[in-house]
Amino acid sequence: MGPLHLALLFPALGLAKEPLSHLPDFGSCKSSGLLGGGILGHEAACSPHGAVLEDTNQTVLTAASWRHKTSCSASEKKEFCAYTSPEFANGRGIMMLTTPQRAAEVERSRIFTEPEIYASMSNLNAETSDRWKIEAVPGKGMGLIATRNLQVGDHIMSTTPSAMIDYDVFYELQADQIHQMQGEGVSYLPERHRNIFLNLSTHDGAEDYNSRVNKIILTNAFDIDNTGVVTKQAEGDRESWYTVFPEISRMNHDCRANADYYFDVETFTHNIHAVRPIFAGEEITVSYIDPVQPRAERLTRLNTSWHFPCSCSLCAQNEHATAASDARIAQIEELRAQFRDYEPTSQATPAMGELMVSLYEQERLWSSMYEAYTYAALEYNGAGEPWMASKYARLAIQHGLAAGGPRDSDVLAMSDLVRDPWAHWSWMLRTKRRMNWRSNVEA
């Protein structure tokens, strides 16, 4: 295993990418009627000339695989269709705008072949909860309010997507093609779910249905990477999705949020957990951006993407407190560079790991605390101090499970360290490198 890899999941920019080329519109590709027999409820996937497309595993997608009429458009390289499954997640439904190849892979995945996985999930797609309620928040519109005290790691909400847009769409198709496909795909969601989706904010209104659907997606979408949908795509393709989770959109932003989210590729669910103690009556918040940024950069990003001036307590500090905060952020970045450097010249030490933990605490970076604990654990283990390494690894696991989930790479790495610090890749690594000891330890 190599040096520390920290993977963060951030919300989307809120602004769709313009298509990179202006290609002719091949129009819609539709089958002759509504046909049953499939799992994803949609129509045959056709080429611009009406031929049945095949996926990269040579599985033919026939008309019998789809139920609903679905818009399709093509660039010079690819075909994209909007697929809707009303049966997904106990009848909640889902819309996906992607290639026939990726749609076929999703159809073969666990979320469709083992629908019972959703039966035992607590608080899934909940409209009400004994842990939170929805009410007006001064200056923010509606928000999610805790109805009881919550501790680090407590589950708040899990939700499946309304719409997932393959990022390649934005690079291959024109805006009017995308808007038409999004609108038609959403129209086939079950009525209750469709109404929940259409009730989301557009930020500044919309003149027609397709425009409304598009603005809802732009205003409320998250970026999702690595969903586990594996196809033999062309080199340079992105396995990323622009995704809307309506229930999570109820949660307002705070640069020092008290909750965090992660996407579970096994169930296609976004999961929210508390990352610090939350008191009954307190608003539950998430961060829309990377929280480890100076104030000016945070405000610019939020204004550009979501068009609001942040009024959280961190951004509302006076100039002296803001300068001190920005200085801490700058030092965090300096320390990160040292921790990620495994050359003998790196200055990283356990004491610097302790400083990193302190800086994160001072900055109230609760959603990222597992990063600081992970750095500290690796530095202690790299210096041959297994018990202090185990202490911080345990803390990293506790916070990482809330922020990244059980499959997060850092949670798995810290679990390995706790299990056997002496067998972990980081054991004595700093000392061996600095002393130029011969070792087969892989860095």
Coordinates of C-alpha atoms in Angstrom, one line a residue:
M1 CA 0.0 0.0 0.0
G2 CA 1.3 3.5 -0.8
P3 CA 1.3 6.6 1.3
L4 CA -1.9 8.1 2.6
H5 CA -4.7 8.5 0.2
L6 CA -7.6 10.7 1.3
A7 CA -10.7 10.6 -0.9
L8 CA -13.3 13.3 -0.3
L9 CA -16.8 13.5 -1.8
F10 CA -17.9 17.1 -2.5
P11 CA -21.1 18.4 -3.9
A12 CA -21.2 19.4 -7.6
L13 CA -20.5 22.9 -8.7
G14 CA -24.1 23.5 -9.3
L15 CA -23.4 24.6 -12.9
A16 CA -23.5 22.2 -15.8
K17 CA -20.5 22.1 -18.1
E18 CA -21.1 23.4 -21.6
P19 CA -20.8 20.7 -24.3
L20 CA -17.4 20.6 -25.8
S21 CA -18.7 20.3 -29.4
H22 CA -21.7 21.4 -31.3
L23 CA -22.9 18.2 -33.0
P24 CA -26.1 17.6 -35.0
D25 CA -29.2 16.6 -33.0
F26 CA -30.2 13.1 -34.1
G27 CA -33.5 13.5 -32.3
S28 CA -35.3 11.0 -30.1
C29 CA -35.1 7.3 -30.6
K30 CA -38.3 5.5 -29.4
S31 CA -39.8 2.1 -29.5
S32 CA -43.2 1.2 -30.8
G33 CA -44.9 0.7 -27.4
L34 CA -44.8 -0.1 -23.7
L35 CA -43.2 -3.4 -23.1
G36 CA -42.7 -5.4 -19.8
G37 CA -40.2 -7.9 -18.7
G38 CA -37.3 -5.7 -17.6
I39 CA -36.0 -4.3 -14.3
L40 CA -35.2 -0.7 -15.4
G41 CA -38.5 0.6 -16.6
H42 CA -37.7 2.2 -20.0
E43 CA -37.6 1.7 -23.7
A44 CA -35.3 0.0 -26.2
A45 CA -31.9 1.6 -26.7
C46 CA -31.5 2.5 -30.3
S47 CA -28.8 4.0 -32.6
P48 CA -29.7 7.0 -34.7
H49 CA -30.5 4.6 -37.5
G50 CA -32.8 2.4 -35.4
A51 CA -30.4 -0.6 -34.9
V52 CA -30.3 -2.3 -31.5
L53 CA -27.2 -1.4 -29.6
E54 CA -25.0 -3.9 -27.8
D55 CA -23.0 -3.4 -24.6
T56 CA -19.3 -4.0 -24.3
N57 CA -19.9 -7.5 -22.8
Q58 CA -21.9 -8.4 -25.9
T59 CA -25.2 -8.5 -24.0
V60 CA -27.9 -7.3 -26.4
L61 CA -30.3 -4.8 -25.0
T62 CA -33.6 -5.7 -26.6
A63 CA -36.9 -3.9 -26.5
A64 CA -38.1 -6.5 -24.0
S65 CA -35.6 -5.0 -21.5
W66 CA -37.4 -1.6 -21.2
R67 CA -40.9 -0.4 -20.2
H68 CA -41.2 3.3 -20.7
K69 CA -40.6 5.6 -23.6
T70 CA -37.2 7.2 -23.3
S71 CA -35.5 10.0 -25.1
C72 CA -32.2 9.2 -26.8
S73 CA -29.7 11.5 -28.4
A74 CA -26.3 10.8 -29.9
S75 CA -23.1 12.7 -30.6
E76 CA -20.5 11.5 -33.1
K77 CA -19.1 9.1 -30.5
K78 CA -21.9 7.9 -28.2
E79 CA -25.6 7.3 -27.7
F80 CA -27.3 8.4 -24.5
C81 CA -30.8 7.7 -23.2
A82 CA -32.8 8.6 -20.2
Y83 CA -33.8 5.5 -18.2
T84 CA -36.4 5.4 -15.5
S85 CA -37.2 2.5 -13.1
P86 CA -40.4 3.1 -11.1
E87 CA -39.7 -0.2 -9.1
F88 CA -36.3 0.8 -7.8
A89 CA -35.8 0.9 -4.0
N90 CA -39.2 -0.5 -2.9
G91 CA -41.1 1.5 -5.5
R92 CA -39.4 4.9 -5.0
G93 CA -38.0 4.9 -8.5
I94 CA -34.9 6.4 -10.2
M95 CA -33.9 8.1 -13.4
M96 CA -30.5 7.7 -15.1
L97 CA -29.2 9.5 -18.1
T98 CA -26.4 7.5 -19.5
T99 CA -25.2 5.1 -22.3
P100 CA -26.9 1.8 -23.0
Q101 CA -23.7 0.1 -21.9
R102 CA -23.7 1.6 -18.4
A103 CA -27.5 1.2 -18.1
A104 CA -27.0 -2.5 -18.7
E105 CA -24.3 -2.7 -16.1
V106 CA -26.5 -1.0 -13.5
E107 CA -29.3 -3.4 -14.4
R108 CA -27.0 -6.3 -13.6
S109 CA -25.8 -4.8 -10.3
R110 CA -27.0 -5.7 -6.8
I111 CA -29.4 -2.7 -6.5
F112 CA -31.6 -4.4 -9.1
T113 CA -30.8 -8.1 -8.7
E114 CA -31.2 -8.0 -4.9
P115 CA -34.0 -5.5 -4.2
E116 CA -34.3 -7.0 -0.7
I117 CA -31.2 -5.0 0.4
Y118 CA -33.5 -2.0 0.9
A119 CA -36.0 -3.8 3.1
S120 CA -33.9 -3.7 6.3
M121 CA -32.4 -0.2 5.8
S122 CA -33.6 2.1 8.6
N123 CA -34.8 5.7 7.9
L124 CA -34.4 5.1 4.1
N125 CA -35.9 7.9 2.0
A126 CA -37.7 9.1 5.2
E127 CA -40.1 12.0 5.0
T128 CA -40.3 12.1 8.8
S129 CA -38.0 10.9 11.6
D130 CA -37.8 10.7 15.3
R131 CA -34.3 12.3 15.0
W132 CA -35.1 15.4 12.9
K133 CA -37.9 17.6 11.6
I134 CA -38.2 20.1 8.8
E135 CA -38.9 23.7 9.7
A136 CA -38.1 27.2 8.7
V137 CA -34.7 28.5 9.5
P138 CA -34.3 32.3 9.7
G139 CA -32.4 33.6 6.6
K140 CA -32.1 30.1 5.1
G141 CA -35.6 28.9 4.1
M142 CA -36.4 25.4 5.3
G143 CA -33.9 23.3 7.1
L144 CA -33.4 20.0 9.1
I145 CA -33.6 20.4 12.9
A146 CA -32.5 17.8 15.4
T147 CA -35.3 16.6 17.6
R148 CA -33.0 14.8 20.0
N149 CA -29.4 14.8 21.0
L150 CA -27.1 13.0 18.5
Q151 CA -23.6 11.7 19.1
V152 CA -20.6 11.3 16.7
G153 CA -21.5 8.5 14.2
D154 CA -25.3 8.6 14.8
H155 CA -27.2 7.9 11.7
I156 CA -29.4 10.7 10.5
M157 CA -30.7 9.8 7.0
S158 CA -30.1 7.5 4.0
T159 CA -31.6 8.3 0.7
T160 CA -31.5 6.9 -2.9
P161 CA -31.2 9.2 -5.9
S162 CA -33.9 10.8 -7.9
A163 CA -31.7 11.4 -11.0
M164 CA -28.2 10.4 -12.0
I165 CA -26.7 12.1 -15.0
D166 CA -23.6 10.5 -16.6
Y167 CA -21.0 13.3 -16.7
D168 CA -20.1 12.3 -20.3
V169 CA -23.5 13.7 -21.3
F170 CA -22.2 17.3 -20.6
Y171 CA -19.2 16.7 -22.9
E172 CA -21.1 15.0 -25.8
L173 CA -24.5 16.5 -26.1
Q174 CA -26.1 19.9 -26.6
A175 CA -28.0 21.6 -23.8
D176 CA -31.4 21.3 -25.5
Q177 CA -30.9 17.6 -25.9
I178 CA -29.9 17.2 -22.3
H179 CA -32.9 19.2 -21.1
Q180 CA -35.4 17.1 -23.1
M181 CA -34.0 13.8 -21.9
Q182 CA -33.9 14.9 -18.2
G183 CA -37.4 16.2 -18.4
E184 CA -38.8 13.0 -20.0
G185 CA -36.9 10.7 -17.6
V186 CA -38.1 12.5 -14.5
S187 CA -41.7 12.4 -15.8
Y188 CA -41.7 8.6 -15.4
L189 CA -40.8 8.6 -11.7
P190 CA -43.6 7.5 -9.5
E191 CA -46.0 10.4 -8.7
R192 CA -45.0 10.9 -5.1
H193 CA -41.3 10.9 -5.8
R194 CA -41.7 13.1 -8.9
N195 CA -43.6 15.7 -6.8
I196 CA -40.8 15.6 -4.1
F197 CA -38.3 16.2 -6.8
L198 CA -40.2 19.0 -8.6
N199 CA -40.7 20.8 -5.2
L200 CA -37.0 21.4 -4.9
S201 CA -35.5 24.8 -5.4
T202 CA -34.7 26.1 -8.9
H203 CA -32.9 29.2 -7.3
D204 CA -34.5 31.7 -9.7
G205 CA -37.6 30.1 -11.2
A206 CA -38.1 28.5 -14.6
E207 CA -40.2 29.2 -17.7
D208 CA -41.3 25.6 -18.6
Y209 CA -41.2 22.0 -17.3
N210 CA -37.9 21.0 -18.9
S211 CA -36.2 24.2 -17.8
R212 CA -37.5 23.6 -14.2
V213 CA -36.1 20.0 -14.2
N214 CA -32.8 21.2 -15.4
K215 CA -32.5 24.1 -12.9
I216 CA -33.5 21.7 -10.1
I217 CA -30.7 19.4 -11.1
L218 CA -28.2 22.2 -11.3
T219 CA -29.2 23.7 -8.0
N220 CA -29.3 20.5 -6.0
A221 CA -26.9 18.0 -7.5
F222 CA -23.9 16.2 -6.0
D223 CA -20.9 14.8 -7.7
I224 CA -20.7 11.0 -7.3
D225 CA -17.5 9.2 -8.4
N226 CA -16.7 5.5 -8.7
T227 CA -20.2 3.9 -8.4
G228 CA -18.7 0.5 -9.3
V229 CA -20.5 0.6 -12.7
V230 CA -17.8 -1.1 -14.9
T231 CA -17.8 -1.0 -18.7
K232 CA -15.1 -1.0 -21.3
Q233 CA -15.4 2.6 -22.1
A234 CA -13.2 4.6 -24.4
E235 CA -10.0 6.0 -22.9
G236 CA -10.7 9.3 -21.1
D237 CA -14.2 8.5 -20.1
R238 CA -15.3 9.7 -16.7
E239 CA -17.1 7.2 -14.3
S240 CA -18.8 10.1 -12.5
W241 CA -22.4 11.1 -12.0
Y242 CA -24.3 14.3 -11.4
T243 CA -26.8 13.2 -8.8
V244 CA -29.9 14.6 -7.0
F245 CA -30.9 13.4 -3.6
P246 CA -34.1 15.4 -2.7
E247 CA -34.1 14.7 1.0
I248 CA -30.5 15.7 1.5
S249 CA -31.2 18.9 -0.3
R250 CA -33.3 19.9 2.7
M251 CA -30.0 20.3 4.6
N252 CA -28.4 23.8 4.6
H253 CA -24.7 24.6 4.2
D254 CA -22.2 25.4 7.0
C255 CA -18.5 25.7 6.4
R256 CA -18.1 23.9 9.8
A257 CA -20.9 21.4 9.4
N258 CA -22.0 19.0 12.1
A259 CA -22.9 16.2 9.7
D260 CA -21.3 14.6 6.7
Y261 CA -22.3 12.2 3.9
Y262 CA -20.9 9.4 1.8
F263 CA -22.2 7.4 -1.1
D264 CA -22.5 3.6 -0.7
V265 CA -21.8 1.9 -4.0
E266 CA -23.4 -1.3 -2.9
T267 CA -26.8 0.2 -2.3
F268 CA -26.6 3.5 -4.3
T269 CA -27.5 5.4 -1.2
H270 CA -26.3 8.7 0.2
N271 CA -25.8 8.3 4.0
I272 CA -25.8 11.2 6.5
H273 CA -24.2 10.8 10.0
A274 CA -23.3 13.2 12.8
V275 CA -19.6 14.1 12.9
R276 CA -19.8 16.0 16.3
P277 CA -22.4 16.0 19.1
I278 CA -25.6 17.7 17.9
F279 CA -28.1 19.0 20.4
A280 CA -31.9 18.8 20.2
G281 CA -33.2 22.0 18.5
E282 CA -29.9 22.6 16.6
E283 CA -29.9 22.7 12.8
I284 CA -28.3 19.8 11.1
T285 CA -25.9 21.0 8.4
V286 CA -23.5 19.7 5.7
S287 CA -20.7 21.4 3.8
Y288 CA -21.3 22.0 0.1
I289 CA -17.6 22.6 -0.5
D290 CA -14.1 21.5 0.6
P291 CA -14.0 23.0 4.1
V292 CA -10.2 23.3 4.2
Q293 CA -10.1 26.6 2.3
P294 CA -9.5 30.2 3.4
R295 CA -12.5 32.4 3.8
A296 CA -12.2 34.3 0.5
E297 CA -12.0 31.1 -1.5
R298 CA -15.0 29.6 0.3
L299 CA -17.1 32.6 -0.3
T300 CA -16.2 32.8 -4.0
R301 CA -17.0 29.1 -4.5
L302 CA -20.4 29.3 -2.8
N303 CA -21.3 32.5 -4.6
T304 CA -20.3 31.2 -8.0
S305 CA -22.0 27.8 -7.6
W306 CA -25.0 28.4 -5.3
H307 CA -25.3 32.2 -5.5
F308 CA -25.5 32.9 -1.8
P309 CA -23.3 34.7 0.6
C310 CA -22.3 32.4 3.4
S311 CA -23.4 33.5 6.9
C312 CA -22.1 30.6 9.0
S313 CA -20.3 31.5 12.2
L314 CA -16.9 30.9 10.6
C315 CA -17.5 33.3 7.7
A316 CA -19.1 35.9 9.9
Q317 CA -16.0 36.2 12.2
N318 CA -14.3 39.6 12.5
E319 CA -11.2 40.3 10.5
H320 CA -8.8 39.3 13.2
A321 CA -10.4 35.9 13.8
T322 CA -10.6 35.4 10.1
A323 CA -6.9 36.1 9.7
A324 CA -6.1 33.6 12.4
S325 CA -8.4 31.0 10.8
D326 CA -6.8 31.5 7.4
A327 CA -3.3 31.2 8.9
R328 CA -4.3 27.8 10.4
I329 CA -5.6 26.6 7.0
A330 CA -2.3 27.6 5.4
Q331 CA -0.4 25.7 8.1
I332 CA -2.6 22.6 7.5
E333 CA -1.7 22.7 3.8
E334 CA 2.0 23.0 4.7
L335 CA 1.7 20.0 7.0
R336 CA -0.2 17.9 4.5
A337 CA 2.7 18.4 2.0
Q338 CA 5.2 17.1 4.6
F339 CA 3.0 14.1 5.6
R340 CA 2.5 13.1 1.9
D341 CA 6.3 13.2 1.3
Y342 CA 7.9 9.9 2.1
E343 CA 11.4 10.9 1.0
P344 CA 14.1 11.0 3.7
T345 CA 14.1 14.8 3.5
S346 CA 10.5 15.1 4.8
Q347 CA 10.2 16.8 8.1
A348 CA 7.1 14.9 9.2
T349 CA 7.1 13.7 12.9
P350 CA 4.6 12.5 15.4
A351 CA 4.7 16.0 17.0
M352 CA 3.5 17.5 13.7
G353 CA 0.7 14.9 13.7
E354 CA -0.3 16.2 17.1
L355 CA -0.2 19.7 15.7
M356 CA -2.4 18.7 12.8
V357 CA -5.0 17.3 15.2
S358 CA -5.0 20.5 17.2
L359 CA -5.4 22.7 14.1
Y360 CA -8.4 20.6 12.9
E361 CA -9.9 21.0 16.4
Q362 CA -9.3 24.7 16.4
E363 CA -10.8 25.1 13.0
R364 CA -13.8 22.9 13.9
L365 CA -13.2 20.7 10.9
W366 CA -15.4 18.0 12.3
S367 CA -16.3 16.5 8.9
S368 CA -12.6 16.1 8.2
M369 CA -11.2 15.0 11.6
Y370 CA -10.6 11.5 10.4
E371 CA -7.9 13.0 8.1
A372 CA -6.0 14.5 11.0
Y373 CA -6.3 11.4 13.1
T374 CA -5.0 9.3 10.1
Y375 CA -2.0 11.5 9.6
A376 CA -1.2 11.3 13.4
A377 CA -1.6 7.5 13.4
L378 CA 0.7 7.1 10.4
E379 CA 3.4 9.3 11.9
Y380 CA 3.4 7.5 15.2
N381 CA 3.6 4.2 13.5
G382 CA 6.3 5.4 11.2
A383 CA 8.3 6.4 14.2
G384 CA 7.8 3.0 15.9
E385 CA 5.2 4.0 18.5
P386 CA 2.4 1.4 18.0
W387 CA 0.2 2.3 21.0
M388 CA -0.1 6.0 20.1
A389 CA -0.6 5.0 16.5
S390 CA -3.5 2.7 17.6
K391 CA -5.0 5.4 19.6
Y392 CA -5.3 7.8 16.7
A393 CA -6.2 5.0 14.3
R394 CA -9.2 4.2 16.5
L395 CA -10.3 7.8 16.4
A396 CA -9.8 7.9 12.6
I397 CA -12.0 4.8 12.3
Q398 CA -14.7 6.3 14.5
H399 CA -14.9 9.6 12.5
G400 CA -14.1 8.0 9.2
L401 CA -17.1 5.7 9.4
A402 CA -19.4 8.7 9.8
A403 CA -17.7 10.8 7.0
G404 CA -16.6 8.1 4.6
G405 CA -18.4 4.9 5.4
P406 CA -17.1 1.3 6.1
R407 CA -15.5 1.0 2.6
D408 CA -13.5 4.2 2.8
S409 CA -9.9 3.6 1.9
D410 CA -8.6 5.4 5.1
V411 CA -11.0 3.5 7.3
L412 CA -9.8 0.2 5.9
A413 CA -6.1 1.3 6.2
M414 CA -6.6 2.3 9.9
S415 CA -8.4 -0.9 10.6
D416 CA -5.4 -2.8 9.3
L417 CA -3.1 -0.7 11.5
V418 CA -5.2 -1.4 14.6
R419 CA -5.2 -5.1 13.8
D420 CA -1.4 -5.3 13.6
P421 CA 0.6 -2.1 13.8
W422 CA 3.9 -4.0 13.2
A423 CA 2.7 -5.6 10.0
H424 CA 1.2 -2.3 8.6
W425 CA 3.0 -0.7 5.7
S426 CA 3.8 2.4 7.7
W427 CA 5.6 0.5 10.6
M428 CA 8.9 2.3 11.2
L429 CA 8.7 3.7 7.7
R430 CA 10.0 7.2 8.5
T431 CA 12.9 5.8 10.5
K432 CA 13.9 3.3 7.9
R433 CA 13.8 6.0 5.2
R434 CA 15.8 8.5 7.2
M435 CA 18.3 6.0 8.3
N436 CA 18.5 4.5 4.8
W437 CA 17.8 1.0 6.2
R438 CA 17.2 -1.7 3.7
S439 CA 13.5 -2.7 3.7
N440 CA 11.0 -4.3 1.5
V441 CA 8.3 -2.1 2.9
E442 CA 6.3 -0.6 0.0
A443 CA 5.8 3.1 0.3

